[in-house]
Amino acid sequence: MKELRAIVGRSGTGKNYLAKVFGLKCVPSYTTRPIRNGEINGVEHIFIKPEEFQHYEKNTNIVAHQKLYGYDYFVTTDLLDNYDAMIIDPAGLKMLQENYTHREIIVILIVSSLFRRIINMYKRGDGIISILKRIYTDRKYFSEFEVSGKYNYIVRI
């Protein structure tokens, strides 16, 4: 089985866009967050109700889980086995690397300017408060990872 590409980057860096450009089949992680305009259930994410998370936690093999902005995001082994890539944050990546040993994981870090990120988030429909929260939260989640060198490739856009 070929390697799994883990795409890591701050909010608004264009992770989904780049995955599409390179023809990568990304795993649609489960999430309890509401669907955004333009998203299709089962493509970017599998949207579930918050109360359904406990069922998955008890009855499936969750290999990566992260709570971001109050919502759960997670993937299971059976999902990952059928995809080329996944979009994930540093904490979720660490858990994935510890729990998913079926394939080699190639980590790709996506970096872009703050200005580009703000424009991308605005274009996808995020409000200014949400954008500011994401920028603030991303500093905490990504600063260490970006300088750690714990990735195989870096793409600057």
Short mmCIF file of N, CA and C in Angstrom, two decimals:
data_model
loop_
_atom_site.label_atom_id
_atom_site.label_comp_id
_atom_site.label_asym_id
_atom_site.label_seq_id
_atom_site.Cartn_x
_atom_site.Cartn_y
_atom_site.Cartn_z
N MET A 1 0.85 -1.18 0.00
CA MET A 1 0.00 0.00 0.00
C MET A 1 0.89 1.24 0.00
N LYS A 2 0.54 2.24 -0.80
CA LYS A 2 1.40 3.43 -0.87
C LYS A 2 1.21 4.34 0.34
N GLU A 3 2.12 5.27 0.49
CA GLU A 3 2.14 6.14 1.66
C GLU A 3 0.90 7.04 1.73
N LEU A 4 0.66 7.53 2.95
CA LEU A 4 -0.41 8.49 3.21
C LEU A 4 0.22 9.86 3.34
N ARG A 5 -0.30 10.84 2.63
CA ARG A 5 0.20 12.20 2.73
C ARG A 5 -0.64 12.97 3.75
N ALA A 6 0.03 13.53 4.74
CA ALA A 6 -0.64 14.33 5.77
C ALA A 6 -0.35 15.79 5.45
N ILE A 7 -1.39 16.55 5.13
CA ILE A 7 -1.25 17.96 4.75
C ILE A 7 -1.58 18.81 5.97
N VAL A 8 -0.59 19.61 6.39
CA VAL A 8 -0.70 20.41 7.60
C VAL A 8 -0.52 21.88 7.24
N GLY A 9 -1.36 22.73 7.79
CA GLY A 9 -1.22 24.17 7.55
C GLY A 9 -2.25 24.95 8.35
N ARG A 10 -1.93 26.18 8.61
CA ARG A 10 -2.83 27.06 9.36
C ARG A 10 -4.14 27.27 8.58
N SER A 11 -5.14 27.79 9.25
CA SER A 11 -6.43 28.08 8.62
C SER A 11 -6.24 29.02 7.44
N GLY A 12 -6.89 28.69 6.33
CA GLY A 12 -6.88 29.57 5.17
C GLY A 12 -5.64 29.47 4.29
N THR A 13 -4.79 28.47 4.51
CA THR A 13 -3.58 28.36 3.68
C THR A 13 -3.86 27.73 2.31
N GLY A 14 -5.05 27.16 2.13
CA GLY A 14 -5.37 26.56 0.84
C GLY A 14 -5.10 25.06 0.80
N LYS A 15 -5.20 24.40 1.92
CA LYS A 15 -4.91 22.96 1.99
C LYS A 15 -5.83 22.15 1.07
N ASN A 16 -7.13 22.39 1.15
CA ASN A 16 -8.07 21.67 0.28
C ASN A 16 -7.82 21.99 -1.19
N TYR A 17 -7.58 23.24 -1.48
CA TYR A 17 -7.33 23.67 -2.85
C TYR A 17 -6.11 22.95 -3.43
N LEU A 18 -5.01 22.93 -2.68
CA LEU A 18 -3.79 22.29 -3.17
C LEU A 18 -3.97 20.79 -3.35
N ALA A 19 -4.70 20.17 -2.45
CA ALA A 19 -4.97 18.73 -2.57
C ALA A 19 -5.70 18.46 -3.88
N LYS A 20 -6.67 19.32 -4.21
CA LYS A 20 -7.41 19.15 -5.47
C LYS A 20 -6.52 19.37 -6.68
N VAL A 21 -5.67 20.41 -6.62
CA VAL A 21 -4.76 20.71 -7.73
C VAL A 21 -3.84 19.52 -8.02
N PHE A 22 -3.37 18.87 -6.97
CA PHE A 22 -2.45 17.75 -7.14
C PHE A 22 -3.17 16.41 -7.31
N GLY A 23 -4.51 16.45 -7.37
CA GLY A 23 -5.27 15.24 -7.61
C GLY A 23 -5.25 14.23 -6.47
N LEU A 24 -5.08 14.72 -5.25
CA LEU A 24 -5.05 13.81 -4.11
C LEU A 24 -6.46 13.51 -3.63
N LYS A 25 -6.70 12.29 -3.33
CA LYS A 25 -7.99 11.86 -2.80
C LYS A 25 -7.90 11.95 -1.27
N CYS A 26 -8.45 13.04 -0.71
CA CYS A 26 -8.35 13.30 0.73
C CYS A 26 -9.47 12.62 1.51
N VAL A 27 -9.09 12.05 2.63
CA VAL A 27 -10.07 11.42 3.51
C VAL A 27 -11.01 12.50 4.06
N PRO A 28 -12.31 12.26 4.01
CA PRO A 28 -13.25 13.22 4.62
C PRO A 28 -13.37 12.91 6.11
N SER A 29 -12.64 13.65 6.94
CA SER A 29 -12.70 13.38 8.38
C SER A 29 -14.11 13.62 8.90
N TYR A 30 -14.43 12.93 9.96
CA TYR A 30 -15.70 13.18 10.64
C TYR A 30 -15.58 14.49 11.40
N THR A 31 -16.66 15.25 11.48
CA THR A 31 -16.67 16.46 12.29
C THR A 31 -18.06 16.74 12.84
N THR A 32 -18.05 17.38 13.99
CA THR A 32 -19.33 17.80 14.60
C THR A 32 -19.65 19.25 14.29
N ARG A 33 -18.82 19.91 13.49
CA ARG A 33 -19.10 21.32 13.18
C ARG A 33 -20.15 21.40 12.07
N PRO A 34 -20.84 22.54 12.00
CA PRO A 34 -21.84 22.72 10.94
C PRO A 34 -21.17 22.78 9.56
N ILE A 35 -21.90 22.38 8.56
CA ILE A 35 -21.41 22.42 7.19
C ILE A 35 -21.33 23.87 6.72
N ARG A 36 -20.28 24.20 5.96
CA ARG A 36 -20.12 25.55 5.40
C ARG A 36 -20.74 25.62 4.02
N ASN A 37 -21.04 26.83 3.57
CA ASN A 37 -21.52 27.02 2.20
C ASN A 37 -20.52 26.41 1.22
N GLY A 38 -21.02 25.66 0.26
CA GLY A 38 -20.17 25.07 -0.76
C GLY A 38 -19.60 23.71 -0.40
N GLU A 39 -19.69 23.30 0.85
CA GLU A 39 -19.19 21.98 1.23
C GLU A 39 -20.23 20.92 0.92
N ILE A 40 -19.74 19.73 0.66
CA ILE A 40 -20.62 18.59 0.37
C ILE A 40 -20.33 17.51 1.41
N ASN A 41 -21.36 17.06 2.09
CA ASN A 41 -21.20 16.01 3.10
C ASN A 41 -20.58 14.78 2.45
N GLY A 42 -19.50 14.29 3.06
CA GLY A 42 -18.81 13.12 2.52
C GLY A 42 -17.65 13.46 1.61
N VAL A 43 -17.47 14.75 1.28
CA VAL A 43 -16.34 15.15 0.42
C VAL A 43 -15.24 15.74 1.30
N GLU A 44 -15.44 16.95 1.84
CA GLU A 44 -14.44 17.54 2.74
C GLU A 44 -14.49 16.89 4.12
N HIS A 45 -15.69 16.66 4.59
CA HIS A 45 -15.92 16.07 5.92
C HIS A 45 -17.17 15.21 5.87
N ILE A 46 -17.31 14.37 6.88
CA ILE A 46 -18.56 13.66 7.13
C ILE A 46 -19.15 14.35 8.35
N PHE A 47 -20.23 15.04 8.16
CA PHE A 47 -20.81 15.86 9.21
C PHE A 47 -21.74 15.00 10.07
N ILE A 48 -21.49 15.02 11.38
CA ILE A 48 -22.32 14.28 12.32
C ILE A 48 -22.79 15.23 13.42
N LYS A 49 -23.82 14.84 14.13
CA LYS A 49 -24.32 15.64 15.25
C LYS A 49 -23.38 15.43 16.44
N PRO A 50 -23.20 16.45 17.27
CA PRO A 50 -22.30 16.32 18.42
C PRO A 50 -22.59 15.09 19.29
N GLU A 51 -23.87 14.78 19.46
CA GLU A 51 -24.21 13.63 20.31
C GLU A 51 -23.82 12.29 19.68
N GLU A 52 -23.56 12.26 18.38
CA GLU A 52 -23.15 11.03 17.70
C GLU A 52 -21.68 10.69 17.95
N PHE A 53 -20.88 11.67 18.36
CA PHE A 53 -19.46 11.44 18.56
C PHE A 53 -19.20 10.31 19.55
N GLN A 54 -19.96 10.26 20.63
CA GLN A 54 -19.76 9.22 21.65
C GLN A 54 -19.93 7.82 21.06
N HIS A 55 -20.87 7.66 20.13
CA HIS A 55 -21.06 6.37 19.47
C HIS A 55 -19.80 5.97 18.71
N TYR A 56 -19.23 6.89 17.94
CA TYR A 56 -18.01 6.59 17.18
C TYR A 56 -16.84 6.30 18.11
N GLU A 57 -16.76 7.06 19.18
CA GLU A 57 -15.67 6.89 20.14
C GLU A 57 -15.67 5.50 20.75
N LYS A 58 -16.86 4.97 21.00
CA LYS A 58 -16.99 3.65 21.62
C LYS A 58 -16.93 2.50 20.62
N ASN A 59 -17.35 2.74 19.37
CA ASN A 59 -17.56 1.63 18.44
C ASN A 59 -16.65 1.59 17.21
N THR A 60 -15.70 2.52 17.09
CA THR A 60 -14.81 2.51 15.93
C THR A 60 -13.36 2.69 16.38
N ASN A 61 -12.44 2.46 15.48
CA ASN A 61 -11.03 2.63 15.77
C ASN A 61 -10.59 4.02 15.33
N ILE A 62 -10.75 4.99 16.23
CA ILE A 62 -10.32 6.37 15.96
C ILE A 62 -8.81 6.43 16.10
N VAL A 63 -8.13 6.85 15.02
CA VAL A 63 -6.67 6.92 15.05
C VAL A 63 -6.15 8.35 15.18
N ALA A 64 -7.00 9.32 14.95
CA ALA A 64 -6.62 10.72 15.16
C ALA A 64 -7.87 11.49 15.55
N HIS A 65 -7.74 12.32 16.57
CA HIS A 65 -8.87 13.12 17.06
C HIS A 65 -8.34 14.45 17.57
N GLN A 66 -9.06 15.49 17.26
CA GLN A 66 -8.71 16.82 17.75
C GLN A 66 -9.98 17.61 17.96
N LYS A 67 -10.01 18.38 19.03
CA LYS A 67 -11.13 19.29 19.26
C LYS A 67 -10.63 20.68 18.89
N LEU A 68 -11.24 21.28 17.87
CA LEU A 68 -10.85 22.61 17.40
C LEU A 68 -12.06 23.51 17.38
N TYR A 69 -11.90 24.69 17.94
CA TYR A 69 -12.96 25.70 17.93
C TYR A 69 -14.28 25.13 18.47
N GLY A 70 -14.17 24.19 19.42
CA GLY A 70 -15.35 23.60 20.05
C GLY A 70 -15.96 22.43 19.31
N TYR A 71 -15.37 22.01 18.21
CA TYR A 71 -15.91 20.90 17.42
C TYR A 71 -14.91 19.75 17.37
N ASP A 72 -15.43 18.53 17.30
CA ASP A 72 -14.59 17.34 17.18
C ASP A 72 -14.31 17.07 15.71
N TYR A 73 -13.06 16.70 15.43
CA TYR A 73 -12.63 16.25 14.12
C TYR A 73 -11.90 14.93 14.36
N PHE A 74 -12.23 13.89 13.59
CA PHE A 74 -11.55 12.62 13.80
C PHE A 74 -11.60 11.75 12.56
N VAL A 75 -10.68 10.78 12.51
CA VAL A 75 -10.66 9.80 11.42
C VAL A 75 -10.51 8.42 12.02
N THR A 76 -10.98 7.44 11.27
CA THR A 76 -10.90 6.05 11.68
C THR A 76 -10.01 5.28 10.70
N THR A 77 -9.49 4.17 11.16
CA THR A 77 -8.62 3.35 10.31
C THR A 77 -9.29 2.96 9.01
N ASP A 78 -10.54 2.54 9.07
CA ASP A 78 -11.22 2.08 7.85
C ASP A 78 -11.35 3.20 6.82
N LEU A 79 -11.49 4.44 7.26
CA LEU A 79 -11.52 5.56 6.32
C LEU A 79 -10.14 5.78 5.68
N LEU A 80 -9.12 5.83 6.51
CA LEU A 80 -7.77 6.14 6.02
C LEU A 80 -7.25 5.13 5.01
N ASP A 81 -7.61 3.89 5.18
CA ASP A 81 -7.10 2.84 4.30
C ASP A 81 -7.51 3.03 2.85
N ASN A 82 -8.51 3.89 2.59
CA ASN A 82 -9.04 4.07 1.25
C ASN A 82 -8.69 5.40 0.59
N TYR A 83 -7.77 6.17 1.18
CA TYR A 83 -7.47 7.50 0.67
C TYR A 83 -5.97 7.73 0.53
N ASP A 84 -5.60 8.71 -0.31
CA ASP A 84 -4.20 9.09 -0.56
C ASP A 84 -3.67 10.06 0.48
N ALA A 85 -4.55 10.92 1.00
CA ALA A 85 -4.08 12.05 1.82
C ALA A 85 -5.13 12.44 2.84
N MET A 86 -4.68 13.23 3.80
CA MET A 86 -5.61 13.82 4.76
C MET A 86 -5.10 15.18 5.19
N ILE A 87 -6.03 16.05 5.53
CA ILE A 87 -5.71 17.37 6.03
C ILE A 87 -5.85 17.30 7.55
N ILE A 88 -4.79 17.74 8.24
CA ILE A 88 -4.76 17.52 9.69
C ILE A 88 -3.94 18.62 10.36
N ASP A 89 -4.18 18.86 11.64
CA ASP A 89 -3.40 19.83 12.39
C ASP A 89 -2.28 19.10 13.14
N PRO A 90 -1.30 19.83 13.72
CA PRO A 90 -0.16 19.18 14.36
C PRO A 90 -0.52 18.21 15.48
N ALA A 91 -1.48 18.54 16.33
CA ALA A 91 -1.85 17.63 17.43
C ALA A 91 -2.48 16.35 16.89
N GLY A 92 -3.35 16.49 15.90
CA GLY A 92 -3.96 15.32 15.27
C GLY A 92 -2.92 14.48 14.56
N LEU A 93 -1.93 15.14 13.93
CA LEU A 93 -0.86 14.43 13.24
C LEU A 93 -0.06 13.57 14.22
N LYS A 94 0.25 14.13 15.37
CA LYS A 94 1.01 13.37 16.37
C LYS A 94 0.25 12.10 16.77
N MET A 95 -1.04 12.25 17.01
CA MET A 95 -1.86 11.10 17.38
C MET A 95 -1.91 10.09 16.23
N LEU A 96 -2.05 10.59 15.00
CA LEU A 96 -2.09 9.73 13.82
C LEU A 96 -0.79 8.93 13.72
N GLN A 97 0.35 9.60 13.87
CA GLN A 97 1.64 8.92 13.77
C GLN A 97 1.82 7.85 14.84
N GLU A 98 1.21 8.06 15.99
CA GLU A 98 1.29 7.07 17.07
C GLU A 98 0.35 5.89 16.85
N ASN A 99 -0.80 6.12 16.22
CA ASN A 99 -1.85 5.10 16.14
C ASN A 99 -2.06 4.43 14.79
N TYR A 100 -1.56 5.03 13.74
CA TYR A 100 -1.81 4.49 12.39
C TYR A 100 -0.49 4.01 11.80
N THR A 101 -0.31 2.70 11.81
CA THR A 101 0.96 2.14 11.36
C THR A 101 0.81 1.33 10.08
N HIS A 102 -0.32 1.45 9.42
CA HIS A 102 -0.58 0.68 8.20
C HIS A 102 0.30 1.12 7.03
N ARG A 103 0.66 2.41 7.00
CA ARG A 103 1.44 2.96 5.89
C ARG A 103 2.41 4.02 6.40
N GLU A 104 3.40 4.31 5.58
CA GLU A 104 4.30 5.42 5.88
C GLU A 104 3.51 6.72 5.72
N ILE A 105 3.76 7.68 6.61
CA ILE A 105 3.08 8.98 6.56
C ILE A 105 4.08 10.03 6.09
N ILE A 106 3.76 10.67 4.98
CA ILE A 106 4.58 11.76 4.44
C ILE A 106 3.90 13.07 4.83
N VAL A 107 4.61 13.93 5.55
CA VAL A 107 4.02 15.17 6.07
C VAL A 107 4.41 16.34 5.17
N ILE A 108 3.39 17.07 4.72
CA ILE A 108 3.57 18.24 3.85
C ILE A 108 3.02 19.46 4.59
N LEU A 109 3.89 20.42 4.86
CA LEU A 109 3.49 21.65 5.53
C LEU A 109 3.21 22.72 4.48
N ILE A 110 2.03 23.33 4.57
CA ILE A 110 1.63 24.42 3.68
C ILE A 110 1.75 25.73 4.46
N VAL A 111 2.44 26.71 3.88
CA VAL A 111 2.64 28.01 4.53
C VAL A 111 2.24 29.10 3.56
N SER A 112 1.50 30.08 4.05
CA SER A 112 1.18 31.25 3.23
C SER A 112 1.09 32.48 4.13
N SER A 113 1.07 33.64 3.52
CA SER A 113 1.08 34.89 4.28
C SER A 113 -0.24 35.07 5.04
N LEU A 114 -0.16 35.86 6.09
CA LEU A 114 -1.34 36.19 6.87
C LEU A 114 -2.39 36.85 6.00
N PHE A 115 -1.97 37.76 5.13
CA PHE A 115 -2.91 38.45 4.25
C PHE A 115 -3.67 37.45 3.36
N ARG A 116 -2.95 36.53 2.73
CA ARG A 116 -3.59 35.52 1.87
C ARG A 116 -4.56 34.65 2.67
N ARG A 117 -4.16 34.29 3.87
CA ARG A 117 -5.01 33.45 4.71
C ARG A 117 -6.31 34.17 5.06
N ILE A 118 -6.21 35.45 5.42
CA ILE A 118 -7.41 36.23 5.76
C ILE A 118 -8.35 36.31 4.55
N ILE A 119 -7.80 36.60 3.38
CA ILE A 119 -8.61 36.67 2.15
C ILE A 119 -9.28 35.33 1.88
N ASN A 120 -8.54 34.23 1.99
CA ASN A 120 -9.11 32.90 1.75
C ASN A 120 -10.24 32.58 2.72
N MET A 121 -10.04 32.90 4.01
CA MET A 121 -11.09 32.63 5.00
C MET A 121 -12.32 33.48 4.74
N TYR A 122 -12.10 34.74 4.36
CA TYR A 122 -13.22 35.63 4.05
C TYR A 122 -14.00 35.11 2.84
N LYS A 123 -13.27 34.68 1.80
CA LYS A 123 -13.91 34.18 0.57
C LYS A 123 -14.75 32.93 0.84
N ARG A 124 -14.33 32.11 1.79
CA ARG A 124 -15.10 30.89 2.07
C ARG A 124 -16.26 31.15 3.02
N GLY A 125 -16.39 32.40 3.47
CA GLY A 125 -17.57 32.77 4.24
C GLY A 125 -17.36 32.93 5.73
N ASP A 126 -16.12 32.87 6.21
CA ASP A 126 -15.88 33.07 7.63
C ASP A 126 -16.08 34.54 7.98
N GLY A 127 -16.72 34.80 9.11
CA GLY A 127 -16.88 36.17 9.59
C GLY A 127 -15.61 36.67 10.23
N ILE A 128 -15.53 37.97 10.46
CA ILE A 128 -14.31 38.59 10.98
C ILE A 128 -13.96 38.04 12.37
N ILE A 129 -14.94 37.81 13.21
CA ILE A 129 -14.67 37.27 14.56
C ILE A 129 -14.07 35.87 14.44
N SER A 130 -14.65 35.04 13.58
CA SER A 130 -14.14 33.69 13.36
C SER A 130 -12.71 33.73 12.81
N ILE A 131 -12.46 34.62 11.88
CA ILE A 131 -11.11 34.75 11.29
C ILE A 131 -10.10 35.13 12.38
N LEU A 132 -10.44 36.10 13.20
CA LEU A 132 -9.53 36.54 14.27
C LEU A 132 -9.27 35.42 15.27
N LYS A 133 -10.31 34.66 15.63
CA LYS A 133 -10.14 33.52 16.54
C LYS A 133 -9.21 32.47 15.94
N ARG A 134 -9.40 32.19 14.65
CA ARG A 134 -8.56 31.19 13.98
C ARG A 134 -7.10 31.63 13.93
N ILE A 135 -6.87 32.89 13.62
CA ILE A 135 -5.50 33.41 13.57
C ILE A 135 -4.84 33.27 14.94
N TYR A 136 -5.57 33.66 15.98
CA TYR A 136 -5.04 33.58 17.34
C TYR A 136 -4.77 32.13 17.74
N THR A 137 -5.74 31.26 17.50
CA THR A 137 -5.60 29.85 17.88
C THR A 137 -4.50 29.16 17.09
N ASP A 138 -4.40 29.46 15.81
CA ASP A 138 -3.36 28.85 14.98
C ASP A 138 -1.96 29.16 15.48
N ARG A 139 -1.75 30.34 16.03
CA ARG A 139 -0.43 30.67 16.57
C ARG A 139 -0.01 29.65 17.60
N LYS A 140 -0.95 29.27 18.45
CA LYS A 140 -0.67 28.30 19.51
C LYS A 140 -0.42 26.91 18.93
N TYR A 141 -1.24 26.48 17.99
CA TYR A 141 -1.17 25.12 17.45
C TYR A 141 -0.01 24.91 16.47
N PHE A 142 0.39 25.93 15.73
CA PHE A 142 1.31 25.73 14.62
C PHE A 142 2.71 26.29 14.81
N SER A 143 2.91 27.28 15.67
CA SER A 143 4.23 27.94 15.78
C SER A 143 5.36 26.94 16.02
N GLU A 144 5.21 26.09 17.02
CA GLU A 144 6.24 25.10 17.32
C GLU A 144 6.45 24.12 16.18
N PHE A 145 5.37 23.64 15.62
CA PHE A 145 5.46 22.65 14.55
C PHE A 145 6.20 23.20 13.34
N GLU A 146 5.92 24.44 12.97
CA GLU A 146 6.52 25.03 11.77
C GLU A 146 8.04 25.13 11.88
N VAL A 147 8.57 25.33 13.07
CA VAL A 147 10.02 25.42 13.24
C VAL A 147 10.66 24.09 13.64
N SER A 148 9.85 23.09 13.91
CA SER A 148 10.35 21.79 14.39
C SER A 148 11.07 20.98 13.32
N GLY A 149 10.69 21.20 12.06
CA GLY A 149 11.27 20.39 10.99
C GLY A 149 10.68 18.99 10.93
N LYS A 150 9.57 18.75 11.62
CA LYS A 150 8.96 17.41 11.66
C LYS A 150 8.00 17.22 10.48
N TYR A 151 8.45 17.60 9.31
CA TYR A 151 7.68 17.42 8.10
C TYR A 151 8.67 17.05 7.00
N ASN A 152 8.14 16.39 5.95
CA ASN A 152 9.00 15.96 4.85
C ASN A 152 9.17 17.04 3.79
N TYR A 153 8.11 17.83 3.57
CA TYR A 153 8.13 18.86 2.54
C TYR A 153 7.43 20.10 3.06
N ILE A 154 7.85 21.26 2.51
CA ILE A 154 7.17 22.52 2.82
C ILE A 154 6.80 23.18 1.49
N VAL A 155 5.56 23.64 1.42
CA VAL A 155 5.08 24.34 0.22
C VAL A 155 4.70 25.74 0.66
N ARG A 156 5.31 26.74 0.04
CA ARG A 156 5.00 28.14 0.36
C ARG A 156 4.19 28.73 -0.79
N ILE A 157 3.00 29.24 -0.42
CA ILE A 157 2.15 29.84 -1.46
C ILE A 157 1.75 31.25 -1.05
#
